[in-house]
Coordinates of C-alpha atoms in Angstrom, one line a residue:
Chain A
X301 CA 72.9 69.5 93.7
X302 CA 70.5 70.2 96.7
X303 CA 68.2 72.8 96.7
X304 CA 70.4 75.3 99.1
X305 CA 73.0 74.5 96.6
X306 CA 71.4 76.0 93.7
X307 CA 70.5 79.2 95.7
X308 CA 74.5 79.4 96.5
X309 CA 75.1 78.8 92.7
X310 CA 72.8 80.9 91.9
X311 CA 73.6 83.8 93.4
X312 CA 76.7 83.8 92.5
X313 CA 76.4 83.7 89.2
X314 CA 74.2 86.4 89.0
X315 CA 76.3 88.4 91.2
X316 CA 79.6 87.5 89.9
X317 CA 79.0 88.7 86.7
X318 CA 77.9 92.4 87.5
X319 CA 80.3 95.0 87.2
X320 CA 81.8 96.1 90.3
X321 CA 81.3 100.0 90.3
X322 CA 84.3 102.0 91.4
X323 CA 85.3 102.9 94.6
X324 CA 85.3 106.7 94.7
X325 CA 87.6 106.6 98.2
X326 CA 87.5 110.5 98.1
X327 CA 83.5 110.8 98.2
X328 CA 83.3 108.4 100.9
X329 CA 85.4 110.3 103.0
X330 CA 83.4 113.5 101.8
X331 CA 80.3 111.6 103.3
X332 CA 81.8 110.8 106.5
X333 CA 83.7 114.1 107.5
X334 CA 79.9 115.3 106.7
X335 CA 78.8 112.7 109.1
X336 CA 81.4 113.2 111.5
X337 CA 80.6 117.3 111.7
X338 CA 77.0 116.7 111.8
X339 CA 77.6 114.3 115.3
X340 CA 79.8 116.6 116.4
X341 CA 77.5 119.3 116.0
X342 CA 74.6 117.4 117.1
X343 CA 76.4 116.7 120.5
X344 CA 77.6 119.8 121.3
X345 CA 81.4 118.8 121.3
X346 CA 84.0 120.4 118.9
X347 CA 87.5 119.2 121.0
X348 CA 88.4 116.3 118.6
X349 CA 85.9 116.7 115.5
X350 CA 87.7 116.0 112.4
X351 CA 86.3 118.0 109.4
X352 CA 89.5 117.9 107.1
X353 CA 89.1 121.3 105.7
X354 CA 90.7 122.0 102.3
X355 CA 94.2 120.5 103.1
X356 CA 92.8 117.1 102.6
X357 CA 90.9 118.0 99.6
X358 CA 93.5 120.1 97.8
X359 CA 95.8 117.1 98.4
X360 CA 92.9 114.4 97.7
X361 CA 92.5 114.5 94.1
X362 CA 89.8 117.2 94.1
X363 CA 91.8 118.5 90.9
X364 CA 94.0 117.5 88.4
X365 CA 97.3 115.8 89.9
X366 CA 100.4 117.6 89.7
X367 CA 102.6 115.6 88.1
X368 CA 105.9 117.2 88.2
X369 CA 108.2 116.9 90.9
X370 CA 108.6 119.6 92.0
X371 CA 106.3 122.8 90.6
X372 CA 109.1 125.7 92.4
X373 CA 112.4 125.6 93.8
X374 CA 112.0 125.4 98.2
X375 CA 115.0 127.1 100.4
X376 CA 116.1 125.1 103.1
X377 CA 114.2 124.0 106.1
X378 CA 115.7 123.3 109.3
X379 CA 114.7 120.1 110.6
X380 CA 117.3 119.8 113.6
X381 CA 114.2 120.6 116.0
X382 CA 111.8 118.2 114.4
X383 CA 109.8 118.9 111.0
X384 CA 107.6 120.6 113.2
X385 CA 104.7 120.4 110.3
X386 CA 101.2 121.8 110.4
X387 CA 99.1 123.0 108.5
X388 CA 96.7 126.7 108.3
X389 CA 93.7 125.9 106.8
X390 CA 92.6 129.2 106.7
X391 CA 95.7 131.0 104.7
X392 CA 96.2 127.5 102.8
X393 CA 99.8 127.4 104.3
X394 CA 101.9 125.0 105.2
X395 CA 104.5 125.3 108.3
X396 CA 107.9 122.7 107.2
X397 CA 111.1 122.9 109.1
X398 CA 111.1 126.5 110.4
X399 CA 109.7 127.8 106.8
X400 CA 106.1 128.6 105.4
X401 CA 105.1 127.5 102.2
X402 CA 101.9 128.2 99.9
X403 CA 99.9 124.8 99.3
X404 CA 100.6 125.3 95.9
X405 CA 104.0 125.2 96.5
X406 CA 103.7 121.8 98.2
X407 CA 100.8 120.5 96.1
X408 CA 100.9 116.8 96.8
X409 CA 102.3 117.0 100.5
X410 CA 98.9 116.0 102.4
X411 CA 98.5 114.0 106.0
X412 CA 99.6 110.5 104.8
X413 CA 103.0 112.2 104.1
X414 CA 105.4 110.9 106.7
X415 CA 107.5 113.1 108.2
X416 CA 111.0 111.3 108.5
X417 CA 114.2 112.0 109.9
X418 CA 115.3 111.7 106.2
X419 CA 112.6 114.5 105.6
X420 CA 108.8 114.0 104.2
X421 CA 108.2 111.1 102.5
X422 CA 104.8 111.0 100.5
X423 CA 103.4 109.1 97.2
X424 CA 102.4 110.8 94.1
X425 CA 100.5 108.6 91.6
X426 CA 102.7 105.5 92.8
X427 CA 106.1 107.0 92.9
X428 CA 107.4 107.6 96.5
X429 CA 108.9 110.9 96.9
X430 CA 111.5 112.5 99.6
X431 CA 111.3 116.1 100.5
X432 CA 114.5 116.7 101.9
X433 CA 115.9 119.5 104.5
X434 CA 117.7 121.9 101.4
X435 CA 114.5 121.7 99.9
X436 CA 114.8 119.0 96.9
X437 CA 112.9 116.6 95.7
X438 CA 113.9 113.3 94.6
X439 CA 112.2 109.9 93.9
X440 CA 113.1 106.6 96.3
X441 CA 110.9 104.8 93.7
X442 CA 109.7 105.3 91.0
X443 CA 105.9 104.7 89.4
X444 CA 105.7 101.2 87.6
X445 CA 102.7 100.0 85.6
X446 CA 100.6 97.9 87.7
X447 CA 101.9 98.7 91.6
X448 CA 100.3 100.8 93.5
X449 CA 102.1 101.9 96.8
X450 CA 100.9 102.3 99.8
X451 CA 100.9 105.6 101.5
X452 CA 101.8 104.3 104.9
X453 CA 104.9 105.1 105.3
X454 CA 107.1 103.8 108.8
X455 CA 110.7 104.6 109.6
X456 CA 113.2 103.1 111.8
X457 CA 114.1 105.6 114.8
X458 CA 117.4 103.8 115.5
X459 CA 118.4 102.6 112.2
X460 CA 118.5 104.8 108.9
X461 CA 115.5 103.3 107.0
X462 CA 112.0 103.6 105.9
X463 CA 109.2 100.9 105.0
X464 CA 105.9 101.5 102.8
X465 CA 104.4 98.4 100.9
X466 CA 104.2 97.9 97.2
X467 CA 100.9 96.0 95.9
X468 CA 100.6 94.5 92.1
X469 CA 98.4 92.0 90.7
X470 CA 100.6 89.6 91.6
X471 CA 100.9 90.5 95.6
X472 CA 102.2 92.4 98.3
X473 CA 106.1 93.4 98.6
X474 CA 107.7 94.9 101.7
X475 CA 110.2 97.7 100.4
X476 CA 112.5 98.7 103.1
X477 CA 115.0 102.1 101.8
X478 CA 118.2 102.4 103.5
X479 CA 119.8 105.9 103.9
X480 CA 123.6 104.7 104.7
X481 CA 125.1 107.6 103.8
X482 CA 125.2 110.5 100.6
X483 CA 125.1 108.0 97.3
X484 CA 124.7 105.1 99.7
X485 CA 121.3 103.7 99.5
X486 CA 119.9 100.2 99.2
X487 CA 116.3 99.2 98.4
X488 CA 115.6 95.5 99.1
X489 CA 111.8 94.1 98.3
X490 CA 110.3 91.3 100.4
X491 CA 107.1 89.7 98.8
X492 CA 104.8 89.1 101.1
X493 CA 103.4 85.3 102.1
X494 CA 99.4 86.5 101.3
X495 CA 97.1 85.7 98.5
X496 CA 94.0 87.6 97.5
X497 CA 92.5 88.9 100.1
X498 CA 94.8 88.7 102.4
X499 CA 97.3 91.0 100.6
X500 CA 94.5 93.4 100.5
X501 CA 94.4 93.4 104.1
X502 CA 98.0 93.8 104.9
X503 CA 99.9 97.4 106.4
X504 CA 102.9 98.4 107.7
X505 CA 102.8 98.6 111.5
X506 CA 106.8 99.8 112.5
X507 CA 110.1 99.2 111.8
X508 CA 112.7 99.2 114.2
X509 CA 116.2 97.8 114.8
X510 CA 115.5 96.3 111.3
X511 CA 112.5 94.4 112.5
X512 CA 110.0 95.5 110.0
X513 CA 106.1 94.4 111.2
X514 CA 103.5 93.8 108.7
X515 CA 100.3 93.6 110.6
X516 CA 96.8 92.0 108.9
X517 CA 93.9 94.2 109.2
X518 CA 91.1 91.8 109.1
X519 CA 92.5 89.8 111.7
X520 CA 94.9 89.8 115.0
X521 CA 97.8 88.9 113.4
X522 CA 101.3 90.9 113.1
X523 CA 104.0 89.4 110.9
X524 CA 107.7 90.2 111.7
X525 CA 110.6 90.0 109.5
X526 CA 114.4 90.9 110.0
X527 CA 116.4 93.0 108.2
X528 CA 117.4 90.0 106.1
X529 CA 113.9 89.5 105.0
X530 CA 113.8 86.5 106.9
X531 CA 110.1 86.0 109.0
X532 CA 110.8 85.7 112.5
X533 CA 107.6 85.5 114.0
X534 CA 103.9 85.6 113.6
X535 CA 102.0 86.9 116.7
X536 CA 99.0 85.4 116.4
X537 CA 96.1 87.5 118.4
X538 CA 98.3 90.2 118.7
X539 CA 97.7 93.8 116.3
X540 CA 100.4 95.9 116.6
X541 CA 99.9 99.6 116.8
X542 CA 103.4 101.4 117.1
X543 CA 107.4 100.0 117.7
X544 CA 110.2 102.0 119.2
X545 CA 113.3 101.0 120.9
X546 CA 112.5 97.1 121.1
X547 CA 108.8 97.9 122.9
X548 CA 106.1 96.7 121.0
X549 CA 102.9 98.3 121.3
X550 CA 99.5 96.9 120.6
X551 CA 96.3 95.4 121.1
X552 CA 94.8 91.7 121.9
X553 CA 96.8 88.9 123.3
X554 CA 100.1 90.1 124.3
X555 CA 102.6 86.9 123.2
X556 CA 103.8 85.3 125.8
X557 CA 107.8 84.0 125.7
X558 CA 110.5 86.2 123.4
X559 CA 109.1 85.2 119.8
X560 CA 111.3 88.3 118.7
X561 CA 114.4 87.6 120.6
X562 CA 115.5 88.7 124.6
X563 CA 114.8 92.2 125.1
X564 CA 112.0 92.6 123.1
X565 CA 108.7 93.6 125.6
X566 CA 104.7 93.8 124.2
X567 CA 103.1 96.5 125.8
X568 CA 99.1 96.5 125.2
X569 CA 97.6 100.1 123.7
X570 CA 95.0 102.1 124.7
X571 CA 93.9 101.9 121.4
X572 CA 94.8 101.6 117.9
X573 CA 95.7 105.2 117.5
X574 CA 98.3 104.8 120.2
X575 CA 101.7 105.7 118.8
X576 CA 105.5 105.1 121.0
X577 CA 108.3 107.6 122.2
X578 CA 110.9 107.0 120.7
X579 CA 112.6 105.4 123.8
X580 CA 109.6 103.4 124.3
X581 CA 109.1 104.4 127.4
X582 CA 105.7 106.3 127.1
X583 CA 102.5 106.0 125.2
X584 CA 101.3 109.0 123.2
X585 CA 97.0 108.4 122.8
X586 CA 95.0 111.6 122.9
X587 CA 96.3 113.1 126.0
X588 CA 98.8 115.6 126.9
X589 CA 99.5 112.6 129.6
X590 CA 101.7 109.9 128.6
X591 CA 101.3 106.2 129.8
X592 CA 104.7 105.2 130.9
X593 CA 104.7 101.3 129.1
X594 CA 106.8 100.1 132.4
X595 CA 104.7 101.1 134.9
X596 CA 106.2 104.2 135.9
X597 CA 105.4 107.7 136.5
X598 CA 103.0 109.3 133.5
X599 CA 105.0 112.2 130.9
X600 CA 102.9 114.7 131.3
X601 CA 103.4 117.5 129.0
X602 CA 103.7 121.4 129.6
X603 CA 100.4 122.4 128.0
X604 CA 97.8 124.0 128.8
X605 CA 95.6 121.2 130.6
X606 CA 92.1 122.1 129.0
X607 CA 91.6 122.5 124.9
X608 CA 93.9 119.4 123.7
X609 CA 93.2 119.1 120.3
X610 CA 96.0 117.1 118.5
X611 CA 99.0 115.7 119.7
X612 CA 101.6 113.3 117.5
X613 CA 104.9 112.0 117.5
X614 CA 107.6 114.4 115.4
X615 CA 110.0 113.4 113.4
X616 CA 112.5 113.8 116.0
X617 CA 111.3 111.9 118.6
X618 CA 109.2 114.7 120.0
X619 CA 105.8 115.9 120.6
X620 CA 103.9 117.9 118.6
X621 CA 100.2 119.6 120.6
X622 CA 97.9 121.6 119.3
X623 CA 95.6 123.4 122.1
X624 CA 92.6 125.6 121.8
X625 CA 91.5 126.6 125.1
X626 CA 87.8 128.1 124.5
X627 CA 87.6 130.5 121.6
X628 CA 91.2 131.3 121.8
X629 CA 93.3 130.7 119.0
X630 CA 94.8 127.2 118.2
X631 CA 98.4 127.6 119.7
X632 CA 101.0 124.9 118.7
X633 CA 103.7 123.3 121.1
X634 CA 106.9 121.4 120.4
X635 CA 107.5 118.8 123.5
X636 CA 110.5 117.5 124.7
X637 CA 111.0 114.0 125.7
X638 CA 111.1 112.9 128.2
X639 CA 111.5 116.3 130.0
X640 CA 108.0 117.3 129.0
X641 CA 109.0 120.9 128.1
X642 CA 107.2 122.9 125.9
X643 CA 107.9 125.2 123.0
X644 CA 105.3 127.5 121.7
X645 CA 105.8 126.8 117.7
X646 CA 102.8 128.8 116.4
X647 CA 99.5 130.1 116.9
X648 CA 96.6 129.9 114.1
X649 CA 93.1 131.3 114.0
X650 CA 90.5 128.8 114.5
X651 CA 89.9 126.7 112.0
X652 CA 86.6 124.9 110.5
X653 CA 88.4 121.6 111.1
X654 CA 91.1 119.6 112.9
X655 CA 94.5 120.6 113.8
X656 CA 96.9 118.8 110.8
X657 CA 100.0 117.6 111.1
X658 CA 102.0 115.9 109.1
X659 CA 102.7 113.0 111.5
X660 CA 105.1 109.8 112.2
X661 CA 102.5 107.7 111.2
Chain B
X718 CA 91.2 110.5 110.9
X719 CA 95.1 110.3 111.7
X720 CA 97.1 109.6 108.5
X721 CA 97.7 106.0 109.8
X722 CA 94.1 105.3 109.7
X723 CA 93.3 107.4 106.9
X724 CA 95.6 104.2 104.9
X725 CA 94.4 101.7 106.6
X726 CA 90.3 102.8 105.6
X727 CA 91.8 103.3 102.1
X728 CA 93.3 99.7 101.8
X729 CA 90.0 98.6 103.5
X730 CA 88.2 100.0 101.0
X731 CA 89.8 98.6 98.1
X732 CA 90.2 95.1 99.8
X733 CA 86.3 94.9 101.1
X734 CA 83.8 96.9 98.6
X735 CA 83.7 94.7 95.9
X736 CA 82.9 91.7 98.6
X737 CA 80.4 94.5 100.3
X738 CA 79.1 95.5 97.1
X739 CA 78.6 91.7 95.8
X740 CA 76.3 91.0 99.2
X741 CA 74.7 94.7 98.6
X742 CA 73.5 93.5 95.1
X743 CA 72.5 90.3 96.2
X744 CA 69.9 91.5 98.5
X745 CA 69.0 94.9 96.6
X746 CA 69.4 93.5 93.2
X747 CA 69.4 97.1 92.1
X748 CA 73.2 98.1 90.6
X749 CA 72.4 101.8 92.1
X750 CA 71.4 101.3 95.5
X751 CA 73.5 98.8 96.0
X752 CA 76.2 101.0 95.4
X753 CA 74.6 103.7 97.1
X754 CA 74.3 101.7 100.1
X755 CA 78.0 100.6 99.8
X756 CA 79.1 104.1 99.8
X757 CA 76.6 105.5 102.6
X758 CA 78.2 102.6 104.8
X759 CA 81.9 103.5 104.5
X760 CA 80.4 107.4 104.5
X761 CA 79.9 106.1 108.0
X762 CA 82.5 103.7 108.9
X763 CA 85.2 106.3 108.0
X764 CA 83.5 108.8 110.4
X765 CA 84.2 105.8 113.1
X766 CA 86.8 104.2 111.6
X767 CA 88.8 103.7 115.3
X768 CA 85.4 101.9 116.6
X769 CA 85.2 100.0 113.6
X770 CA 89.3 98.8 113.5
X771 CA 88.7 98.2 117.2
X772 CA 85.9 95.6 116.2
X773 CA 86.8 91.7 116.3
X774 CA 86.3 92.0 112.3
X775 CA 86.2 95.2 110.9
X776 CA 84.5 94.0 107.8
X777 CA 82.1 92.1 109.3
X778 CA 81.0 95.4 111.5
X779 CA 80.8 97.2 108.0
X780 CA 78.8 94.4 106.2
X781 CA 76.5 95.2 109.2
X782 CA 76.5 98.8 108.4
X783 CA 76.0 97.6 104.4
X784 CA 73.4 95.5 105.1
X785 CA 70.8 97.7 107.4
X786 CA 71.7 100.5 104.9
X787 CA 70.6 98.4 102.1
X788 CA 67.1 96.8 104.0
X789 CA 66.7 100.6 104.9
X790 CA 66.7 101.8 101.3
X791 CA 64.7 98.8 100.4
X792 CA 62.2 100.3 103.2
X793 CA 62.2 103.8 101.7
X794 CA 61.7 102.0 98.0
X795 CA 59.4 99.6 99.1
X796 CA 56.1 101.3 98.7
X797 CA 57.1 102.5 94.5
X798 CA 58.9 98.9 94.2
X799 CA 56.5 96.4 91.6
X800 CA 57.6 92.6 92.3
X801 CA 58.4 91.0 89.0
X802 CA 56.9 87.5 88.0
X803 CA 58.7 84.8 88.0
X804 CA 59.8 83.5 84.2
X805 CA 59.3 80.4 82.7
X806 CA 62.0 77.6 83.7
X807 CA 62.7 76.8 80.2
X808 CA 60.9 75.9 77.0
X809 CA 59.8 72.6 78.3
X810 CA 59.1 71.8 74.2
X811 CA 62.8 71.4 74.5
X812 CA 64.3 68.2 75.9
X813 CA 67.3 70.2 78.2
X814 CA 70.8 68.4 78.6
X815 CA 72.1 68.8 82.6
X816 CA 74.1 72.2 81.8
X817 CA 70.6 73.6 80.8
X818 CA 69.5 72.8 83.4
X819 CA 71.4 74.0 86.0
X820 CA 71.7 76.9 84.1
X821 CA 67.3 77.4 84.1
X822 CA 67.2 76.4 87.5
X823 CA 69.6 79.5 89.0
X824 CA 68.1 81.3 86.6
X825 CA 64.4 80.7 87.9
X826 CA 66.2 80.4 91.5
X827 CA 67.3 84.4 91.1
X828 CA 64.0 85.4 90.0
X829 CA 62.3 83.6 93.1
X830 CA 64.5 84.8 95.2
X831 CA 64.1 88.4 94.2
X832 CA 60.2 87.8 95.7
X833 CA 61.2 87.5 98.8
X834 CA 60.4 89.6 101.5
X835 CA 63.7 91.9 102.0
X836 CA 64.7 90.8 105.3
X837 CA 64.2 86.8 104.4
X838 CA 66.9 87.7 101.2
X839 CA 69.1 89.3 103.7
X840 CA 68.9 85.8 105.3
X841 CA 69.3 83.7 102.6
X842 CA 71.9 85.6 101.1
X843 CA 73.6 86.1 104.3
X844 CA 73.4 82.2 104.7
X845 CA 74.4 80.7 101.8
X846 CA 76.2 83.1 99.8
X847 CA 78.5 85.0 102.6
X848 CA 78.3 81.6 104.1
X849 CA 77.7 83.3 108.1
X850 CA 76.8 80.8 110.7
X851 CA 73.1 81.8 112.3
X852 CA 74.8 83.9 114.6
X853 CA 76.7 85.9 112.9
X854 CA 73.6 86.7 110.7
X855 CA 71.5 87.5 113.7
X856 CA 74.4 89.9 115.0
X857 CA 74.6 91.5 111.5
X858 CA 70.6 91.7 111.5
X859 CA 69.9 92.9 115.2
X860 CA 67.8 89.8 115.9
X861 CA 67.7 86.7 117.9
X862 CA 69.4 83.3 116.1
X863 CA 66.1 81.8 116.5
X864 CA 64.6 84.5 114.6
X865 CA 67.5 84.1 112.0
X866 CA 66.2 80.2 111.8
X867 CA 62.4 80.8 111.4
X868 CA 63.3 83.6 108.9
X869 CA 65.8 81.5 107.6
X870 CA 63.3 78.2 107.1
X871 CA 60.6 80.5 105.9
X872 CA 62.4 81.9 103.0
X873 CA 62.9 78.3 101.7
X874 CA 59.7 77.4 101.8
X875 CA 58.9 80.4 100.1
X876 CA 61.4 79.7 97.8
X877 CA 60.4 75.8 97.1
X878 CA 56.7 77.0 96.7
X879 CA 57.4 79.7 94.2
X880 CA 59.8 77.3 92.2
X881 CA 57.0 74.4 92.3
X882 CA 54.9 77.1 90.6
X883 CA 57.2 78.2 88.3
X884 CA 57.3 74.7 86.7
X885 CA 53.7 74.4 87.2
X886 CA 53.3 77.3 84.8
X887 CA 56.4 76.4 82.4
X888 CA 54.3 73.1 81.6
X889 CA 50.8 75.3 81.0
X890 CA 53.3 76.9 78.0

């Protein structure tokens, strides 16, 4: 054994047999929204500073999980216009389908829930959970010992399904849920090709017209797979951010040929943030102005052109903005596409922190 | 953070802190700051998580972050910090078979190692535990490759000396 050998060895065995502390997720984030205020602060800006008031930390696991389903019976919501989804940080209220609701009410909705044609979809303690428009609660899957599911949650804009990822000991599944009608639904499970720490790296990019993408985060690399469960493609050098209506957004090398197909297109993003309209056609990344993806003419929303705060993709395809023009209160629009028009949805007092929706994402 | 992101930090946290706390020990040797360090470092790489995914290798921009946290607390500890001596190899009264060995010489291999200088364990753990190439050490340190070579070729010196003196002293027993 040679001398830099032994210092390999060596370290490793003294390293591999402390114990690995825990990862306490929820004080890191503590520590960086601290961080992130403090910047903020320090530079004078407050447009985009994210300091998650209580919303995330109500929802977080500051206290004991609520585990029941469901802790009070919810009247209908309306969800034809979008969920339309926000949160007031200050009256610890949530805005859902045309209704307010107490926090409490709601205890486990938080911003990884995705809001779905099919109506929120969130994780409590490993079980995957629907909020649907007449206000029930049901479980898509339920908690098993040993899985742990990811609270990234994608649906299909075209086809009636939704994709999160299930991790165990043993690996990484892909679970695509298929709404085909009332009492029709179909769960199929897709195990991942990933070992170790690959599987630890791997999230759910899109799903659309069945194409489900699996992206890896530690490298540029986007898996594909068909609605069969078949893989149709690995794009190599290519992360994919967002896919709607065959356009496939994201960053690094954009593959050259039709790896998924004819009529597939790879657009690149302005960033990983960078979400789709739902026809494809335009780019939604921190602007009330939309990047057409072909080269066109720019979406440019009916907002007020100073104070963008928050914008994301509704569950119905259209465009939620929050804008807070000076000291004036944070007013909330709903935004056509790809007309542009405006509603006004809401107006809140300022807040300590960030505008929050309960987004596509 | 946008909830997309939000997952994505959470998964990177589960996949890459036990790696980032491993290489944290190594260099602190100290259970508590290393996970100190470990935490201060995603404290900061959740505040710029869309920097940090927009990074070639997002964990290799957070071991950065890991590692100048951890030579930082080892700066703010360094002046209450007392080196420890190295131990005796092993009884030399008693003939060792191999696996004794090996097993004394990581043993006295940890202990020399923990009297180096911070910045030369950083290398040397860097090197041959994370296995980096001199260039990816130097970008994770902030210094030239040829710095990460002389620091590099100094700590084994260091190392070869203190382990010659070790035995040196084991035989005195």
């Amino acid at each position: 054994m040679s001398f830099e050998d032994t210092i390999t060895r060596s370290i490793e065995e003294h390293v591999d047999r402390v114990d690995l502390p825990p990862v306490d997720v929820q004080s890191v984030r503590r520590r960086g929204r601290r961080r992130q205020a403090a910047t903020t602060a320090a530079a004078g800006l407050g447009v985009l500073a994210v300091v998650a008031g209580g919303f995330a930390l109500a929802a977080g696991g500051e206290g004991p999980s609520d585990t029941r389903i469901q802790p009070v019976e919810l009247p209908a919501m309306d969800f034809d216009g979008g969920l339309r989804a926000y949160y007031d940080d200050i009256r610890g209220q949530i805005h859902l389908g045309g209704r307010v609701f107490e926090l409490s009410d709601v205890p486990n909705l938080d911003t990884s829930s995705s809001a779905t044609p099919h109506g929120v979809v969130y994780v409590v303690d490993g079980e995957v959970r629907l909020l649907e428009e007449d206000g029930d609660v049901r479980v898509l899957s339920p908690k098993e010992d040993g899985k742990a599911v990811s609270s990234t949650v994608k649906f299909d804009a075209v086809e009636p399904a939704v994709a999160w990822l299930s991790r165990s000991g043993d690996g990484v599944s892909l679970v695509v849920h298929e709404f085909r009608g009332p009492g029709d639904e179909t769960q199929t499970w897709k195990d991942m090709p990933c070992d170790g720490r690959g599987c630890q790296q791997l999230s759910v990019a899109g799903i659309d017209h069945g194409m489900q993408f699996v992206r890896r985060l530690d490298r540029d690399e986007t898996l594909v797979f068909d609605r069969g469960g078949r893989q149709v493609a690995t794009l190599d050098g290519f992360r994919v951010a967002d896919v709607r209506n065959r356009v496939v957004l994201g960053e690094g090398t954009l593959p050259t040929g039709e790896p998924l197909g004819e009529g597939w297109r790879f657009v690149e993003a302005e960033g990983p943030e960078s979400l789709l309209t739902f026809d494809g056609a335009h780019e939604l990344y921190w602007s009330s102005t939309l990047r057409s993806t072909e080269g066109g003419e720019p979406l440019v929303l009916d907002v007020p052109a100073k104070g963008l705060e928050f914008v994301n993709l509704d569950s119905d395809g259209s465009v939620l903005v929050a804008v807070a023009p000076g000291a004036e209160p944070q007013r909330y629009f709903d935004c056509e596409v790809p007309s542009g028009t405006c509603t006004p949805i809401g107006t809140l007092d300022r807040t300590s922190g960030d505008p929050i929706f309960l987004g596509t994402m | 953070m946008r909830p997309d992101l939000e997952a994505e930090f959470e998964e990177f946290v589960a996949g890459a802190s036990p790696r980032l706390f491993r290489a944290a020990y190594a260099i602190t040797r100290d259970h508590h700051l290393a996970e100190d360090a470990v935490q201060s470092a995603l404290g900061k790489a959740y505040a710029r998580w869309s920097r940090v995914t927009r990074s070639e290798h997002p964990e290799a921009y957070v071991r950065r972050m890991v590692v100048n946290e951890v030579l930082s607390w080892r700066r703010r500890k360094a002046s209450t910090e007392v080196p420890t001596d190295v131990p005796p190899v092993d009884d030399p009264r008693r003939a060792p078979d191999s696996h004794d060995t090996v097993l004394a010489d990581s043993d006295a291999m940890w202990q020399a190692l923990g009297l180096l200088a911070p910045r030369q364990r950083a290398v040397v753990v860097l090197r041959y535990y994370e296995h980096l190439s001199e260039a990816e050490i130097a970008e994770t340190l902030d210094v030239r490759p040829g710095t990460v070579k002389s620091q590099c070729a100094a700590a084994l010196a260091r190392l070869r000396l203190l382990l010659a003196d070790t035995s040196t002293e084991g035989e005195r027993v």
